[in-house]
GROMACS .gro file of C-alpha atoms in nm:
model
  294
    1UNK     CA    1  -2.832  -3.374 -17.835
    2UNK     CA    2  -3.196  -3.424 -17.967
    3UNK     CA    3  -3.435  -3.188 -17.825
    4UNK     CA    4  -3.651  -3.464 -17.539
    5UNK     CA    5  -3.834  -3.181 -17.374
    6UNK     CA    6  -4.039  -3.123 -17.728
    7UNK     CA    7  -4.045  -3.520 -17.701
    8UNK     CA    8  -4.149  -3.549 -17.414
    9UNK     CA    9  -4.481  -3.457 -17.483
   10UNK     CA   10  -4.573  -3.816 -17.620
   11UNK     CA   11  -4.457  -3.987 -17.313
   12UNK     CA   12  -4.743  -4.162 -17.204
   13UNK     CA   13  -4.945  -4.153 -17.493
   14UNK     CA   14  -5.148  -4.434 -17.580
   15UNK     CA   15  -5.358  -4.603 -17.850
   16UNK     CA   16  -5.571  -4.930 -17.879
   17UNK     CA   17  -5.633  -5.133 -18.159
   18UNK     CA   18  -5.877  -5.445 -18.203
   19UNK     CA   19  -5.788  -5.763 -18.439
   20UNK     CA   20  -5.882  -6.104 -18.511
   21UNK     CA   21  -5.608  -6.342 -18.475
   22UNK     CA   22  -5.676  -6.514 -18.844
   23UNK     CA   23  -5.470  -6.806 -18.915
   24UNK     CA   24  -5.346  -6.731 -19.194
   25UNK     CA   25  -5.091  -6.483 -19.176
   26UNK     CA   26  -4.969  -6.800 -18.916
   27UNK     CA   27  -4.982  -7.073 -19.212
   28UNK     CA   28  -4.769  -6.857 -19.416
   29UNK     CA   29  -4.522  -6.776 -19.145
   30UNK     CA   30  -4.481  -7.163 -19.056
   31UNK     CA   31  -4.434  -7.193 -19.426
   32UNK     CA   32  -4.144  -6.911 -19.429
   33UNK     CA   33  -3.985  -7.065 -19.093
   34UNK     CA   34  -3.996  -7.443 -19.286
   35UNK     CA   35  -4.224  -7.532 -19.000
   36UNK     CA   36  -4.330  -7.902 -19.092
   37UNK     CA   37  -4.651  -8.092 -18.990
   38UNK     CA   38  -4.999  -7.964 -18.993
   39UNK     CA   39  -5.013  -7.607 -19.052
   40UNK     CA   40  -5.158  -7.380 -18.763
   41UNK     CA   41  -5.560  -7.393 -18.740
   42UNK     CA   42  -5.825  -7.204 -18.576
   43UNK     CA   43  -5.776  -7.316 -18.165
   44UNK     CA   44  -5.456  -7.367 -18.185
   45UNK     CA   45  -5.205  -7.200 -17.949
   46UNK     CA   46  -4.997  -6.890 -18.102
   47UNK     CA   47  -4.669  -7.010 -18.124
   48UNK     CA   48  -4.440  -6.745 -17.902
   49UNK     CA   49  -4.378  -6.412 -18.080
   50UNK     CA   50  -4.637  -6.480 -18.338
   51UNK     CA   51  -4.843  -6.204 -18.223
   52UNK     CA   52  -4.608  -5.980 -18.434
   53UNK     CA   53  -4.856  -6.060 -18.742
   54UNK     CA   54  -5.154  -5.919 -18.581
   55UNK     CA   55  -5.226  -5.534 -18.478
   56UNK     CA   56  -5.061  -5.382 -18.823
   57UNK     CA   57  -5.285  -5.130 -18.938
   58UNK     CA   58  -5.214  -5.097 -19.334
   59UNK     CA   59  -5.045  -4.766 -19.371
   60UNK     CA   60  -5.119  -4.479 -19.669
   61UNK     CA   61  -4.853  -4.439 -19.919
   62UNK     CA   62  -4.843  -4.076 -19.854
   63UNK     CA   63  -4.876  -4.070 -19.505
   64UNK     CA   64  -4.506  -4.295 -19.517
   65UNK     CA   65  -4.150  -4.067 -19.518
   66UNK     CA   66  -3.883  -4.087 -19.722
   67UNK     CA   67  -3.734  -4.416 -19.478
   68UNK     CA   68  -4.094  -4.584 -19.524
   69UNK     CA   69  -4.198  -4.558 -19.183
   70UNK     CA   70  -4.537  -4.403 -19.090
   71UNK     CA   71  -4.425  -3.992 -19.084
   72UNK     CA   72  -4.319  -3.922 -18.701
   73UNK     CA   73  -4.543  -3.697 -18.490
   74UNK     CA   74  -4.834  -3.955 -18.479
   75UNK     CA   75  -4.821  -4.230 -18.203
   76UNK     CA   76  -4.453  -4.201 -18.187
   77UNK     CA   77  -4.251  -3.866 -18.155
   78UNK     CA   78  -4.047  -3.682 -18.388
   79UNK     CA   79  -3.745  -3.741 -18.290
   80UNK     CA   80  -3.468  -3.524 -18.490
   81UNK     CA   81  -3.221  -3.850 -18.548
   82UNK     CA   82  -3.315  -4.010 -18.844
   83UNK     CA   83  -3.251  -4.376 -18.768
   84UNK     CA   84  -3.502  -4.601 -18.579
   85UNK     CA   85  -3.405  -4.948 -18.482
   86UNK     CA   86  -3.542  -5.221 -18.223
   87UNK     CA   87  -3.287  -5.201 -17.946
   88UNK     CA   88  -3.416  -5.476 -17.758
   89UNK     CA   89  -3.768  -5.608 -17.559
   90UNK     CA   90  -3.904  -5.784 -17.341
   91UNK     CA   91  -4.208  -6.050 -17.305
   92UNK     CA   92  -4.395  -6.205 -17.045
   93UNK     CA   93  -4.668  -6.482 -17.169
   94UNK     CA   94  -4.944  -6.476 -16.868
   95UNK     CA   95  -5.211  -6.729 -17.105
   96UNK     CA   96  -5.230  -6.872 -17.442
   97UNK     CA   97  -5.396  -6.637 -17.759
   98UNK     CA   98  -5.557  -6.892 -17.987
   99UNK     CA   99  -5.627  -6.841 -18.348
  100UNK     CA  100  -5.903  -6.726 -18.462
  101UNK     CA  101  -6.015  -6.560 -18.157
  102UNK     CA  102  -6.076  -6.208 -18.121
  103UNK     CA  103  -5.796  -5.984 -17.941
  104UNK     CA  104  -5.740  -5.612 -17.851
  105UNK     CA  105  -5.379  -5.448 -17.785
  106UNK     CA  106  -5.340  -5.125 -17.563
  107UNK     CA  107  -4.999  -4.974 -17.627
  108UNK     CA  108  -4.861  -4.669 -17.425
  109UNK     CA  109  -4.499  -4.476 -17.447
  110UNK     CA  110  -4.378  -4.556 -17.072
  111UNK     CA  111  -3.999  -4.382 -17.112
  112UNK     CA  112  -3.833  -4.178 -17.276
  113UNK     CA  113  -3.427  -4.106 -17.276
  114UNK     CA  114  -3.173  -3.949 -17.424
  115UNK     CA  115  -2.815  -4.077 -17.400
  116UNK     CA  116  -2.467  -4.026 -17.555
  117UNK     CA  117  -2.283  -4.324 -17.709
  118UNK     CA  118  -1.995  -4.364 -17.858
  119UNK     CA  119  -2.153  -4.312 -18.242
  120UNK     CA  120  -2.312  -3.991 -18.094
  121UNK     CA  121  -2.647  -3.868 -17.926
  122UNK     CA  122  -2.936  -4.155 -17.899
  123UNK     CA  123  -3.275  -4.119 -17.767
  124UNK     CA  124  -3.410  -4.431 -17.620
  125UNK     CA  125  -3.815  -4.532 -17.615
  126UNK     CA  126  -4.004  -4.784 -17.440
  127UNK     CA  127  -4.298  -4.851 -17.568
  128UNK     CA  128  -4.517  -5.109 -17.372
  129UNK     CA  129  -4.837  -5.355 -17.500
  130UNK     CA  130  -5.091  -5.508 -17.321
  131UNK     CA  131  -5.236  -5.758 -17.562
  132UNK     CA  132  -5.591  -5.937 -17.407
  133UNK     CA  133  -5.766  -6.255 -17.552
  134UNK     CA  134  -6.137  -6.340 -17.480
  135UNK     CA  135  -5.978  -6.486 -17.183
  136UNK     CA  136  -5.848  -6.172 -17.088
  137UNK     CA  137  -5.466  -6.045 -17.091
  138UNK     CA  138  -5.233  -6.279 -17.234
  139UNK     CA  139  -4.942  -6.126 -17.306
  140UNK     CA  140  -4.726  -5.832 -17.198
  141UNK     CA  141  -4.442  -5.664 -17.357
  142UNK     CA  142  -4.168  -5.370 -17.369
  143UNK     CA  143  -4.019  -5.329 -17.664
  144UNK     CA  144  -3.735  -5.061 -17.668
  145UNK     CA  145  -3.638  -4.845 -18.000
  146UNK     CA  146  -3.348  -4.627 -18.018
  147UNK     CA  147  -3.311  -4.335 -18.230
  148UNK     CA  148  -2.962  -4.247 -18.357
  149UNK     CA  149  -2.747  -4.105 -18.607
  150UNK     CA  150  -2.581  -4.300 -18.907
  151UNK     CA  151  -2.212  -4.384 -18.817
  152UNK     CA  152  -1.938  -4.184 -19.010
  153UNK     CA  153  -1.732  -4.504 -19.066
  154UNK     CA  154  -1.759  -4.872 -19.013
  155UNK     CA  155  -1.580  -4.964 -18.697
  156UNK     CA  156  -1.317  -5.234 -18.675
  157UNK     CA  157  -1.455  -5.611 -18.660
  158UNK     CA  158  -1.292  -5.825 -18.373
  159UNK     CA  159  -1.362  -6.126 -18.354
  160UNK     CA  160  -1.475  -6.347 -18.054
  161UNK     CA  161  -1.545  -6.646 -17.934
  162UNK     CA  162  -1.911  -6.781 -17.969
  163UNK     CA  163  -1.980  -6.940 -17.672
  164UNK     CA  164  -2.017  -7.324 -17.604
  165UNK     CA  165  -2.384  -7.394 -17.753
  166UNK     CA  166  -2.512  -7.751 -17.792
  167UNK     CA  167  -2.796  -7.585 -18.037
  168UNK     CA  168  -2.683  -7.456 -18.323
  169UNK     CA  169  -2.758  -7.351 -18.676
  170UNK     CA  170  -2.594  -7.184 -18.985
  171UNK     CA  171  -2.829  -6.961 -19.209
  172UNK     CA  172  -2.783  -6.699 -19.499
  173UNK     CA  173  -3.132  -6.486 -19.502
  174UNK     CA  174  -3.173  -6.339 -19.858
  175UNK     CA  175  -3.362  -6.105 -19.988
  176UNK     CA  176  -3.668  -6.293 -20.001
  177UNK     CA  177  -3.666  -6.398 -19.653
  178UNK     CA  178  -3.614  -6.046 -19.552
  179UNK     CA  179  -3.923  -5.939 -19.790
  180UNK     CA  180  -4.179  -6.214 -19.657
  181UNK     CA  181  -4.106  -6.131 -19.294
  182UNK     CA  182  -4.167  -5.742 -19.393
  183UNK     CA  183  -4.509  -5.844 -19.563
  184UNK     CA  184  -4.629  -6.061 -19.328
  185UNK     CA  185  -4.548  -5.790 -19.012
  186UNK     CA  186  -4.647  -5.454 -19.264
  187UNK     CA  187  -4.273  -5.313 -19.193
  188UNK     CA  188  -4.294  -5.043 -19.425
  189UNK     CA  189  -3.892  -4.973 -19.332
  190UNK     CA  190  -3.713  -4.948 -19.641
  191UNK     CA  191  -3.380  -5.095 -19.532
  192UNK     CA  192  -3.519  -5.439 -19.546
  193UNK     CA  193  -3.595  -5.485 -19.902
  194UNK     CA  194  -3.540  -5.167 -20.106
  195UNK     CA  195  -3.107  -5.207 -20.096
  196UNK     CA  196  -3.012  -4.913 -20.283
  197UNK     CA  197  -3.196  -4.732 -19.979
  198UNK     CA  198  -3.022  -4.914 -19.707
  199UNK     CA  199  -2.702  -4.838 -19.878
  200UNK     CA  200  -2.704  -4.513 -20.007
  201UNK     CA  201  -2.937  -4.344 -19.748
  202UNK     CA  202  -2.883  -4.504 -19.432
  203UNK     CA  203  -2.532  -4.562 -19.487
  204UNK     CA  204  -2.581  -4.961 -19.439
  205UNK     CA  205  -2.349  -5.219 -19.659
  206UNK     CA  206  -2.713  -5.434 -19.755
  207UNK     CA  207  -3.048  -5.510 -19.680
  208UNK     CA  208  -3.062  -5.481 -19.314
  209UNK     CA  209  -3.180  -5.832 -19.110
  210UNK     CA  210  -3.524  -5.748 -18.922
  211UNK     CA  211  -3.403  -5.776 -18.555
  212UNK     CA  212  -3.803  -5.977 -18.448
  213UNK     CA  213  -3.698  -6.149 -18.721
  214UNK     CA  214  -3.431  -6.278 -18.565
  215UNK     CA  215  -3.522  -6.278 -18.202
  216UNK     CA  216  -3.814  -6.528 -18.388
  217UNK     CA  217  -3.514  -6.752 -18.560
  218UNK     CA  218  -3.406  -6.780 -18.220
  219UNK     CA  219  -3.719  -6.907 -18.056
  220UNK     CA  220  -3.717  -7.165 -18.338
  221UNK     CA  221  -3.421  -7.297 -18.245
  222UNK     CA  222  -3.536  -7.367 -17.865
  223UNK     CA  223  -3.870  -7.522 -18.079
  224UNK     CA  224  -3.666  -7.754 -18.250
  225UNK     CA  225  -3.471  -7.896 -17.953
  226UNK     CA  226  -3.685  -7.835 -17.698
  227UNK     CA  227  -3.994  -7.883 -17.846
  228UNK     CA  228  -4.176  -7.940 -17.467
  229UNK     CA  229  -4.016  -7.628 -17.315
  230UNK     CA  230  -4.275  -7.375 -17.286
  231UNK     CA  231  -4.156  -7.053 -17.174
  232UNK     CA  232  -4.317  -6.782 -16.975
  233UNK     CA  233  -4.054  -6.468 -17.004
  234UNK     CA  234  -3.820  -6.367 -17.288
  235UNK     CA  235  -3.606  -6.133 -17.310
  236UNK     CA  236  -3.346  -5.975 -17.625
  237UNK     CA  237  -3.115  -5.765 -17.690
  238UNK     CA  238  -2.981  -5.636 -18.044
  239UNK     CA  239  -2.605  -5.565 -18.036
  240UNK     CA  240  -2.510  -5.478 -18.406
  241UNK     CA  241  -2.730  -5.526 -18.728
  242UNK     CA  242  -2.706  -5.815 -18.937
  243UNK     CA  243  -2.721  -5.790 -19.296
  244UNK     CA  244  -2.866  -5.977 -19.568
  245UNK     CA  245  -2.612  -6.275 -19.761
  246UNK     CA  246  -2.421  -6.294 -19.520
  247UNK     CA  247  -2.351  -6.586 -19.302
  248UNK     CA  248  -2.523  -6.606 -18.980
  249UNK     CA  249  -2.450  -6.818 -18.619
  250UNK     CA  250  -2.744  -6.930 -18.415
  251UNK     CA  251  -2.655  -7.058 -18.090
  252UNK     CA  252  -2.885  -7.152 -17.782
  253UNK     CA  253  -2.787  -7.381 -17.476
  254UNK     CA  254  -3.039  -7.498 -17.193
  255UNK     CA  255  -2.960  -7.383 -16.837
  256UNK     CA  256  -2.929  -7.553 -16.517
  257UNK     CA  257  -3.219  -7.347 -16.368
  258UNK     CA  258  -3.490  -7.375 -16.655
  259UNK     CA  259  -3.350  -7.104 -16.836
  260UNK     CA  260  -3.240  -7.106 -17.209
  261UNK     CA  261  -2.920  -6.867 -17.354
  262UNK     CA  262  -2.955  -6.771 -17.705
  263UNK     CA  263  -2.718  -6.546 -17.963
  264UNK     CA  264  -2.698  -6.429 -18.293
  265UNK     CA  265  -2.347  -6.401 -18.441
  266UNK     CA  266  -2.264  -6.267 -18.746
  267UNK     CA  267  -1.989  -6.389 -19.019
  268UNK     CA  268  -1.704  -6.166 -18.848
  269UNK     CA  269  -1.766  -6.326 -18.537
  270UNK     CA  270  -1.956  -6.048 -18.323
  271UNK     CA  271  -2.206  -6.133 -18.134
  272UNK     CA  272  -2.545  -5.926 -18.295
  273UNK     CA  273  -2.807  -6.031 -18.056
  274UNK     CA  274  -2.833  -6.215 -17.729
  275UNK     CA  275  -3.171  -6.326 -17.587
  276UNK     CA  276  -3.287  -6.599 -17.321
  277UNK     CA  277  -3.663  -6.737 -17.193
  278UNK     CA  278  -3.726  -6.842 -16.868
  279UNK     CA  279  -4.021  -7.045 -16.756
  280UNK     CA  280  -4.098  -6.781 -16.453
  281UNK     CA  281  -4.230  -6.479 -16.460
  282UNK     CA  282  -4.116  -6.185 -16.508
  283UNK     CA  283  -4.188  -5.831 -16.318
  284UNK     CA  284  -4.365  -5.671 -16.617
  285UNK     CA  285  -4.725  -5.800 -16.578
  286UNK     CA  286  -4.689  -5.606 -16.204
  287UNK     CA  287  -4.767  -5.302 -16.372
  288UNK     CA  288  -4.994  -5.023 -16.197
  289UNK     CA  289  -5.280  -5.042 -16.370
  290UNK     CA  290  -5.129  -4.973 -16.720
  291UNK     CA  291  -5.449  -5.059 -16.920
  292UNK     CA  292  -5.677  -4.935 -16.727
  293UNK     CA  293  -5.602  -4.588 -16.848
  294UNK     CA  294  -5.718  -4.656 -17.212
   0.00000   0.00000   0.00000
């Protein structure tokens, strides 16, 4: 097991950081998502998970390691397993951001876990932000990275059912999809566009799918056939990676109670992500005083 007692010294570490929310990184990801109509403006409402663009800082080539990722031991802890993924999150929209307003995020390490799967030790962080508009907060969100080793061998594929979805949509993200989203968001992580990488180092079969990517697919596909729902929580949960080329299931289905399922199958028919938004709150803006430690 990795060593949390040395890690355990980042847990509640935080960091602020101040942008403008410009829109243009916003015209070019409408223009990546094939949004059509008027492209995004200064005013205008940040479409839900959009604030991914904004709070990058641009990183130093030689402050990256070897996996392209900011060296650990910063903000975030070493851990001693070399893969990090995005396990899962959650988000709770309090007020609009608008574009071209000025915004600050406040970001702290909240937990910090080591468990024992079935592909070996994993050490789980929650990292949670507190993002504030000239209104004042806006959004809050927990997103949760795991830390793990690289499986030994590829375990057996069996196939389910997808469930019944009136919302659907077939995709195959490529390479260049994969690379725009990385650009646009400053993931550095190599196993999104350098494939010999993702195959050779990280033991992956391709480019790895970008799981906000994803979780943003998904919020599309509510947009498209719900274009008046306007959510307040959301919540996601990655499964298995999805990989580059290769056929992918989008699925979402309105509830009876305001809610909307979503999912993310892949071409083997596992499930790789399941998500759903709600148009109630959720319990993570009931924080004690979180951002008032900054």
């Amino acid at each position: 097991m990795p060593d949390i007692k040395h890690v355990n010294q980042w847990l509640g570490k935080s960091e602020r950081r101040h942008d403008t929310l410009a829109p243009a990184p916003a015209i070019a990801l409408a223009a990546l998502l094939g949004r059509e109509g008027t492209p995004p403006a200064a005013g205008d409402a940040l479409p839900p998970l959009w604030h991914w663009l904004y709070f990058q800082t641009p990183p130093r080539l030689e402050a990256l390691g070897t996996d392209g990722h900011a060296r650990r031991g910063g903000f975030l802890p070493p851990s001693a397993l070399p893969r990090r993924m995005w396990a899962g999150g959650r988000v709770e929209w309090l007020q609009p951001l608008r574009l071209g307003e000025a915004a600050s995020r406040y970001s702290c390490i909240v937990a910090i876990q080591d468990k024992l799967g079935r592909s070996g030790p994993l050490q789980f962080l929650t990292l949670r932000h507190e993002i504030s508009g000239e209104n004042g907060l806006a959004l809050v969100e927990e997103q949760d990275l795991v830390y793990c080793r690289a499986p030994e061998g590829a375990a057996p594929a069996v196939a389910e059912a997808m469930p019944a979805a009136p919302w659907r949509r077939a995709l195959r993200a490529d390479d260049v999809l994969l690379f725009c989203y990385s650009a646009l968001t400053l993931n550095t992580h190599r196993i999104h566009y350098s494939r010999d990488y993702a195959v050779e180092s990280e033991g992956y079969p391709g480019l790895v799918v970008q799981g906000p990517l994803l979780a943003t697919l998904l919020l599309e596909l509510c947009r498209r056939h719900a274009p008046a729902y306007r959510p307040r929580g959301f919540h996601f949960r990655a499964l298995r990676p999805l990989f580059a080329d290769s056929d992918i299931s989008l699925g979402g289905r309105p509830e009876t109670d305001g809610r909307v399922s979503l999912w993310a199958w892949n071409a083997a028919g596992q499930p790789a992500m399941e998500a759903g938004l709600s148009q109630a709150a959720t319990r993570l803006s009931a924080s004690d005083g979180v951002a008032s430690g900054a």
